[in-house]
Coordinates of C-alpha atoms and ligand atoms in Angstrom, one line a residue:
X1 CA 122.6 92.5 102.7
X2 CA 122.1 94.6 105.8
X3 CA 124.7 94.3 108.4
X4 CA 123.9 93.3 111.9
X5 CA 125.0 95.2 115.0
X6 CA 127.5 95.2 116.6
X7 CA 129.8 94.7 113.6
X8 CA 132.5 97.2 112.8
X9 CA 131.2 100.3 111.0
X10 CA 131.7 100.0 107.2
X11 CA 134.9 101.5 105.8
X12 CA 134.3 104.6 103.7
X13 CA 137.9 105.9 103.0
X14 CA 137.3 106.6 99.3
X15 CA 134.1 108.6 100.0
X16 CA 136.0 110.6 102.6
X17 CA 138.9 111.3 100.2
X18 CA 136.4 112.3 97.5
X19 CA 134.4 114.7 99.6
X20 CA 137.7 116.4 100.7
X21 CA 138.6 117.0 97.1
X22 CA 135.0 117.9 96.1
X23 CA 134.9 120.6 98.8
X24 CA 137.8 122.3 97.2
X25 CA 136.1 122.3 93.8
X26 CA 132.3 122.5 94.4
X27 CA 130.4 124.6 97.0
X28 CA 130.0 122.3 100.0
X29 CA 131.3 119.5 97.8
X30 CA 127.9 118.8 96.3
X31 CA 125.6 120.0 93.5
X32 CA 122.5 120.1 95.6
X33 CA 122.6 121.1 99.3
X34 CA 120.8 118.2 101.1
X35 CA 123.3 115.7 99.7
X36 CA 126.0 117.2 101.9
X37 CA 124.5 115.5 105.1
X38 CA 124.4 118.9 106.8
X39 CA 121.2 117.9 108.7
X40 CA 122.5 114.6 109.9
X41 CA 126.2 115.3 110.3
X42 CA 129.1 113.3 108.9
X43 CA 130.4 112.9 105.3
X44 CA 128.2 112.1 102.3
X45 CA 128.6 108.7 100.7
X46 CA 129.8 108.7 97.1
X47 CA 127.9 106.3 94.9
X48 CA 129.6 104.1 92.3
X49 CA 126.5 102.4 90.9
X50 CA 122.9 101.3 91.6
X51 CA 121.0 98.2 90.6
X52 CA 117.3 97.5 91.4
X53 CA 116.7 98.4 95.1
X54 CA 120.5 98.5 95.8
X55 CA 123.2 101.2 95.9
X56 CA 126.9 100.5 95.9
X57 CA 129.3 103.1 97.2
X58 CA 132.8 103.8 96.0
X59 CA 134.2 101.7 98.8
X60 CA 132.2 98.6 97.8
X61 CA 129.5 98.9 100.5
X62 CA 126.0 97.9 99.6
X63 CA 122.8 99.6 100.7
X64 CA 119.1 99.0 100.4
X65 CA 118.0 102.4 98.9
X66 CA 115.0 104.4 100.0
X67 CA 116.2 107.7 98.7
X68 CA 115.5 106.7 95.1
X69 CA 117.3 109.8 93.9
X70 CA 114.7 111.9 95.8
X71 CA 111.7 110.3 93.9
X72 CA 112.3 109.6 90.2
X73 CA 113.4 106.0 90.5
X74 CA 110.0 104.3 90.8
X75 CA 111.3 101.3 88.9
X76 CA 114.6 101.2 90.9
X77 CA 118.1 101.7 89.7
X78 CA 119.2 101.0 86.2
X79 CA 115.9 99.4 85.2
X80 CA 116.6 97.3 82.2
X81 CA 113.9 98.7 79.8
X82 CA 114.7 102.3 80.7
X83 CA 118.4 101.7 80.2
X84 CA 117.7 100.1 76.8
X85 CA 115.5 103.1 75.8
X86 CA 118.2 105.5 76.7
X87 CA 120.9 103.5 74.9
X88 CA 118.8 103.3 71.7
X89 CA 118.0 107.1 71.8
X90 CA 121.7 107.9 72.5
X91 CA 122.8 106.0 69.4
X92 CA 120.5 108.1 67.3
X93 CA 121.9 111.4 68.6
X94 CA 121.8 113.1 72.0
X95 CA 120.2 116.4 71.1
X96 CA 119.0 118.2 68.0
X97 CA 117.3 121.4 69.1
X98 CA 114.5 120.4 66.8
X99 CA 111.4 118.4 67.6
X100 CA 111.6 114.6 67.8
X101 CA 108.9 111.9 68.0
X102 CA 110.0 111.1 71.7
X103 CA 108.5 114.4 72.9
X104 CA 105.1 113.7 71.3
X105 CA 105.2 110.3 72.8
X106 CA 105.8 111.5 76.3
X107 CA 103.3 114.4 76.0
X108 CA 100.7 111.8 74.9
X109 CA 101.4 109.6 77.9
X110 CA 101.1 112.6 80.3
X111 CA 97.9 114.0 78.9
X112 CA 96.3 110.5 78.9
X113 CA 97.1 110.1 82.6
X114 CA 96.0 113.6 83.7
X115 CA 92.5 114.7 82.7
X116 CA 93.4 118.3 83.8
X117 CA 96.2 118.4 81.2
X118 CA 95.3 118.9 77.5
X119 CA 98.6 120.4 76.5
X120 CA 102.0 120.0 78.2
X121 CA 105.4 121.8 77.8
X122 CA 108.5 119.9 78.7
X123 CA 111.4 121.5 80.6
X124 CA 114.5 120.1 82.3
X125 CA 113.8 120.3 86.0
X126 CA 111.0 120.7 88.6
X127 CA 112.3 124.2 89.3
X128 CA 111.8 125.2 85.7
X129 CA 108.3 123.8 85.7
X130 CA 107.1 125.8 88.7
X131 CA 108.7 129.0 87.6
X132 CA 107.1 128.7 84.2
X133 CA 103.8 127.8 85.8
X134 CA 103.9 131.0 87.9
X135 CA 104.7 133.1 84.9
X136 CA 101.7 131.6 83.0
X137 CA 99.4 132.1 86.0
X138 CA 100.4 135.8 86.3
X139 CA 100.0 136.3 82.6
X140 CA 96.6 134.6 82.4
X141 CA 95.2 136.5 85.4
X142 CA 97.0 139.8 85.0
X143 CA 97.7 139.6 88.7
X144 CA 101.1 139.6 90.6
X145 CA 100.6 138.1 94.0
X146 CA 101.1 134.4 94.6
X147 CA 100.2 132.2 97.6
X148 CA 102.4 129.3 98.7
X149 CA 102.1 127.1 101.7
X150 CA 104.6 126.9 104.6
X151 CA 106.9 123.9 104.3
X152 CA 106.1 123.2 100.7
X153 CA 109.1 123.2 98.3
X154 CA 108.8 124.0 94.6
X155 CA 112.5 124.3 93.6
X156 CA 114.8 127.2 93.9
X157 CA 112.6 129.8 92.2
X158 CA 113.1 133.3 93.8
X159 CA 109.4 133.8 94.5
X160 CA 109.1 130.3 96.0
X161 CA 112.0 130.4 98.5
X162 CA 109.8 131.9 101.1
X163 CA 109.1 129.6 104.1
X164 CA 110.1 126.7 101.9
X165 CA 110.8 123.1 102.9
X166 CA 113.4 120.5 101.9
X167 CA 117.0 121.9 101.9
X168 CA 116.0 125.2 103.5
X169 CA 114.4 123.3 106.4
X170 CA 117.4 120.9 106.6
X171 CA 119.7 123.9 106.8
X172 CA 117.4 125.9 109.0
X173 CA 117.3 128.9 106.7
X174 CA 113.9 130.7 106.4
X175 CA 114.6 132.3 103.1
X176 CA 117.6 132.9 100.8
X177 CA 119.7 136.0 100.6
X178 CA 119.8 137.1 97.0
X179 CA 116.0 137.1 96.6
X180 CA 115.0 140.7 96.2
X181 CA 112.7 142.0 98.8
X182 CA 110.3 143.2 96.1
X183 CA 110.1 139.6 94.8
X184 CA 109.5 138.1 98.2
X185 CA 106.8 140.6 99.0
X186 CA 104.7 139.2 96.1
X187 CA 104.5 135.9 97.9
X188 CA 101.9 135.3 100.6
X189 CA 102.0 132.3 102.8
X190 CA 99.6 130.2 104.7
X191 CA 99.9 127.0 106.8
X192 CA 99.4 123.7 105.1
X193 CA 96.0 122.0 105.9
X194 CA 94.5 125.3 107.1
X195 CA 91.6 126.1 104.9
X196 CA 90.5 129.0 107.1
X197 CA 93.9 130.7 106.7
X198 CA 93.5 130.5 102.9
X199 CA 90.0 131.9 103.2
X200 CA 91.3 134.9 105.2
X201 CA 94.2 135.5 102.8
X202 CA 92.0 135.4 99.8
X203 CA 89.3 137.6 101.5
X204 CA 92.0 140.3 102.0
X205 CA 94.0 140.0 98.8
X206 CA 91.8 137.9 96.4
X207 CA 91.6 140.4 93.5
X208 CA 95.4 140.6 93.4
X209 CA 96.2 136.9 93.7
X210 CA 97.3 135.1 90.5
X211 CA 97.5 131.7 92.0
X212 CA 97.9 129.3 94.9
X213 CA 100.8 126.9 94.3
X214 CA 100.9 123.8 96.6
X215 CA 102.1 120.3 96.9
X216 CA 98.8 118.3 97.1
X217 CA 100.6 115.8 99.4
X218 CA 103.5 117.6 101.0
X219 CA 106.8 115.7 100.7
X220 CA 109.3 118.4 101.5
X221 CA 108.6 118.9 105.2
X222 CA 108.5 115.1 105.4
X223 CA 105.3 113.5 104.1
X224 CA 102.2 115.4 105.2
X225 CA 98.9 114.3 103.6
X226 CA 96.1 116.7 103.0
X227 CA 93.3 116.7 105.6
X228 CA 90.0 115.4 104.3
X229 CA 88.4 118.2 102.2
X230 CA 91.4 120.5 102.3
X231 CA 92.3 120.1 98.6
X232 CA 88.6 120.6 97.7
X233 CA 88.6 123.8 99.8
X234 CA 91.8 125.1 98.0
X235 CA 90.1 124.3 94.7
X236 CA 86.9 126.1 95.6
X237 CA 88.5 129.2 97.2
X238 CA 90.8 129.8 94.2
X239 CA 88.0 129.4 91.8
X240 CA 85.8 131.8 93.7
X241 CA 88.5 134.5 93.6
X242 CA 89.4 134.0 90.0
X243 CA 92.8 132.7 90.9
X244 CA 94.5 129.6 89.4
X245 CA 95.3 126.5 91.4
X246 CA 98.8 125.1 90.6
X247 CA 99.2 121.6 92.0
X248 CA 102.9 120.8 92.1
X249 CA 103.0 117.1 91.4
X250 CA 106.7 117.0 90.7
X251 CA 106.9 114.4 93.5
X252 CA 103.4 112.9 93.4
X253 CA 102.8 112.7 89.7
X254 CA 102.9 109.1 88.5
X255 CA 104.1 108.1 92.0
X256 CA 100.8 108.0 93.9
X257 CA 98.7 107.0 90.8
X258 CA 99.1 107.6 87.1
X259 CA 97.1 110.8 87.5
X260 CA 99.0 111.8 90.6
X261 CA 97.3 113.2 93.7
X262 CA 94.6 114.7 91.5
X263 CA 93.4 111.2 90.7
X264 CA 93.8 109.9 94.3
X265 CA 91.9 112.8 95.9
X266 CA 89.5 113.7 93.1
X267 CA 90.6 117.3 92.5
X268 CA 91.6 119.1 89.3
X269 CA 94.3 121.7 89.0
X270 CA 94.4 124.6 86.5
X271 CA 98.1 124.1 86.0
X272 CA 100.0 120.9 87.0
X273 CA 103.7 120.8 87.4
X274 CA 105.6 117.5 86.9
X275 CA 109.1 116.2 87.2
X276 CA 111.0 113.3 88.8
X277 CA 109.2 110.1 87.6
X278 CA 108.3 111.5 84.2
X279 CA 112.0 111.7 83.4
X280 CA 112.8 108.1 84.4
X281 CA 115.9 109.3 86.2
X282 CA 117.0 111.9 83.5
X283 CA 116.5 115.6 83.9
X284 CA 112.9 116.4 83.0
X285 CA 110.1 118.7 84.3
X286 CA 106.8 119.7 82.7
X287 CA 103.9 121.9 83.2
X288 CA 100.5 121.5 81.6
X289 CA 96.8 122.4 81.7
X290 CA 93.8 123.1 79.6
X291 CA 94.5 124.1 75.9
X292 CA 93.0 127.6 76.3
X293 CA 95.5 128.3 79.1
X294 CA 98.5 126.6 77.5
X295 CA 98.0 128.4 74.2
X296 CA 99.2 131.6 75.9
X297 CA 102.7 130.1 75.8
X298 CA 105.2 131.0 73.1
X299 CA 105.1 130.5 70.2
X300 CA 101.2 130.1 70.3
X301 CA 101.0 133.0 72.6
X302 CA 103.1 135.8 74.1
X303 CA 104.2 134.1 77.4
X304 CA 107.9 133.4 76.8
X305 CA 109.5 130.2 77.9
X306 CA 112.2 128.1 76.2
X307 CA 115.1 125.7 76.6
X308 CA 118.1 124.5 74.6
X309 CA 117.7 120.9 76.0
X310 CA 113.9 120.9 76.6
X311 CA 112.4 117.7 75.3
X312 CA 115.8 116.1 75.1
X313 CA 115.5 112.8 73.3
X314 CA 117.3 110.7 75.9
X315 CA 115.2 112.2 78.7
X316 CA 112.0 111.8 76.8
X317 CA 112.8 108.2 75.9
X318 CA 113.6 107.4 79.5
X319 CA 110.4 109.0 80.7
X320 CA 108.2 107.4 78.2
X321 CA 109.5 104.0 78.8
X322 CA 109.1 104.5 82.6
X323 CA 105.5 105.6 82.2
X324 CA 104.8 102.5 80.0
X325 CA 106.2 100.2 82.7
X326 CA 103.9 101.7 85.3
X327 CA 100.9 100.3 83.3
X328 CA 101.8 96.8 84.4
X329 CA 98.7 95.3 86.1
X330 CA 98.7 95.8 89.8
X331 CA 101.7 98.1 89.8
X332 CA 100.4 100.7 92.3
X333 CA 98.6 98.1 94.4
X334 CA 101.9 96.3 94.9
X335 CA 103.6 99.6 95.9
X336 CA 100.8 100.3 98.3
X337 CA 101.1 96.8 99.9
X338 CA 104.9 97.2 100.3
X339 CA 104.3 100.7 101.8
X340 CA 101.9 99.3 104.3
X341 CA 104.3 96.5 105.2
X342 CA 107.1 98.9 105.8
X343 CA 104.9 101.4 107.7
X344 CA 103.5 98.7 110.0
X345 CA 107.0 97.1 110.6
X346 CA 108.6 100.5 111.4
X347 CA 105.8 101.5 113.7
X348 CA 106.1 98.2 115.6
X349 CA 109.9 98.6 115.8
X350 CA 109.4 102.1 117.2
X351 CA 106.9 100.8 119.8
X352 CA 109.2 98.0 120.8
X353 CA 112.1 100.5 121.3
X354 CA 109.8 102.9 123.2
X355 CA 110.6 105.6 120.6
X356 CA 108.1 108.4 120.2
X357 CA 107.3 108.2 116.4
X358 CA 104.7 109.2 114.0
X359 CA 104.6 107.7 110.5
X360 CA 102.9 109.5 107.7
X361 CA 102.5 107.6 104.5
X362 CA 100.7 108.0 101.2
X363 CA 101.4 105.0 98.9
X364 CA 105.1 104.7 98.2
X365 CA 106.1 107.9 100.0
X366 CA 106.5 108.0 103.8
X367 CA 108.3 109.7 106.7
X368 CA 109.1 108.4 110.1
X369 CA 108.9 111.5 112.3
X370 CA 110.5 111.4 115.7
X371 CA 107.5 112.9 117.6
X372 CA 104.5 111.3 119.4
X373 CA 102.1 114.0 118.0
X374 CA 100.4 114.0 114.6
X375 CA 102.3 115.8 111.9
X376 CA 99.9 117.9 109.8
X377 CA 101.8 121.0 108.9
X378 CA 105.2 122.8 109.2
X379 CA 104.8 123.7 112.9
X380 CA 104.1 120.1 113.9
X381 CA 106.8 118.8 111.6
X382 CA 109.4 121.0 113.1
X383 CA 108.6 119.8 116.6
X384 CA 110.3 116.5 115.8
X385 CA 113.5 115.4 117.4
X386 CA 115.9 116.0 114.5
X387 CA 118.9 114.8 116.5
X388 CA 117.2 111.5 117.0
X389 CA 116.6 111.3 113.3
X390 CA 120.2 112.0 112.6
X391 CA 121.3 109.2 114.9
X392 CA 118.8 106.8 113.4
X393 CA 119.9 107.8 109.9
X394 CA 123.6 106.9 110.6
X395 CA 122.7 103.7 112.4
X396 CA 120.7 102.6 109.4
X397 CA 123.4 103.6 106.9
X398 CA 125.9 101.6 108.9
X399 CA 123.5 98.7 108.7
X400 CA 123.3 99.0 104.9
X401 CA 120.0 101.0 104.6
X402 CA 120.1 104.4 102.8
X403 CA 117.4 106.8 104.0
X404 CA 117.0 110.5 103.2
X405 CA 119.7 112.6 105.1
X406 CA 117.1 114.8 106.7
X407 CA 114.0 114.4 108.9
X408 CA 112.1 116.6 106.5
X409 CA 112.2 114.4 103.5
X410 CA 110.3 111.3 102.1
X411 CA 111.4 107.7 101.9
X412 CA 110.6 106.4 98.5
X413 CA 109.7 102.8 97.6
X414 CA 110.3 101.4 94.2
X415 CA 109.0 98.4 92.3
X416 CA 112.5 96.9 92.6
X417 CA 112.1 96.6 96.4
X418 CA 111.5 93.0 97.6
X419 CA 109.8 91.7 100.7
X420 CA 113.2 90.6 101.9
X421 CA 114.4 94.2 101.5
X422 CA 111.5 95.4 103.7
X423 CA 112.0 92.7 106.4
X424 CA 115.8 93.4 106.5
X425 CA 115.0 97.2 106.8
X426 CA 112.5 96.6 109.6
X427 CA 115.0 94.4 111.5
X428 CA 117.7 97.1 111.0
X429 CA 115.4 99.8 112.3
X430 CA 114.6 97.7 115.3
X431 CA 118.3 97.5 116.2
X432 CA 118.9 101.1 115.3
X433 CA 116.0 102.4 117.4
X434 CA 116.9 100.2 120.3
X435 CA 120.4 101.8 120.4
X436 CA 119.1 105.2 121.1
Ligands
LIG1 N1 108.5 120.6 93.3 C1 108.5 119.6 94.2 C2 107.3 119.2 94.9 C3 109.7 119.0 94.5 O1 109.7 118.0 95.4 C4 110.9 119.4 93.9 C5 112.3 118.8 94.2 N2 112.4 118.0 95.2 C6 110.8 120.5 93.0 C7 109.6 121.1 92.7 C8 112.0 121.0 92.3 O2 112.5 120.1 91.3 P1 114.0 120.1 90.8 O3 114.8 119.7 92.0 O4 114.0 119.1 89.7 O5 114.3 121.5 90.3

């Protein structure tokens, strides 16, 4: 249950002790930067377990969770059918380095949902998916340059750590040391939602551009939906210049609709990258497209890409069971209704508190931006009051609501959230905002 103000802040002594130890053993004490709370201050909370919509930390505090492990947990924590599928697969052996039926099962579910995907290759993370997609696009076009959009994040691929979102935005670093200048120079960038900028970039460099890679709905500068016609423009411009369009649906695939943003907005990618939901909480990524493109990949073709644990049976079983659960009648409609309830409630809470806020939402992904102006691209996102977000984040955490620890990330709803969870969250937000 959420706690009401002005109760004493929850005790987190064991989390504090663990992060002290972790910092001696692991860079920053974490295995992925945004978990360290650098953008909001304070110490991260160590999690003991999750169940449904709830997280329980190592000190026994309970939270309504809207982080959802950064997107995969569309069914909530420890969803019974997924846990059962993992247990069954584990008893049969954890990895073979040889094909198993689970891979064919998941590949079938993915290609059924995405008309743009005839063949799909499984990898173990979103990063692996996007780096492999870039290699394929360069091989297929014989061109070197790539275009990415400012504020989009596609994992920690060298070529894609240029004006990237997510952890780089949270830490305020424009690009990473260690990426060779020669690699960074191959990446051109344009603002999100600016079709004219894409036109100009392609007019100048078109014959050398292998691909445009983009999040169709940006989630890594906070949620920023595509303006009407923008995805269609990206599709048309890339096609006209003989470049490939890579839609990175690591976050949006099976979250916004079974066929991802492509289904929602009626656009078709040349290569689609997937991750998060398709692994059901285990490490999975994937990239896919038409058969004639995918046949360039080894061993059918010469484009090399491989992985010891690719298509891991536990991960495939978890993903396949998750995708089956999404077929329940009304699944996405219910997520949409819950998203609308939360959006409306948070907007009202912000108005009541006189807080300047803009909420962007697409289905079960949303961001509450602390700015009165519309957020349509990286420039408008970074005009937000990030200190106000940090204060809000901690006040919510202290009231038993776990939000992403950065202004530039998405809240994720899951099927495990209840109406009571949403109402408790809206009440907590009302109090937290009023304190500012
Ligand atoms: N693409 C997108 C759109 C993402 O949101 C992310 C991760 N948040 C990635 C790629 C990278 O995925 P991973 O963290 O699994 O490498």
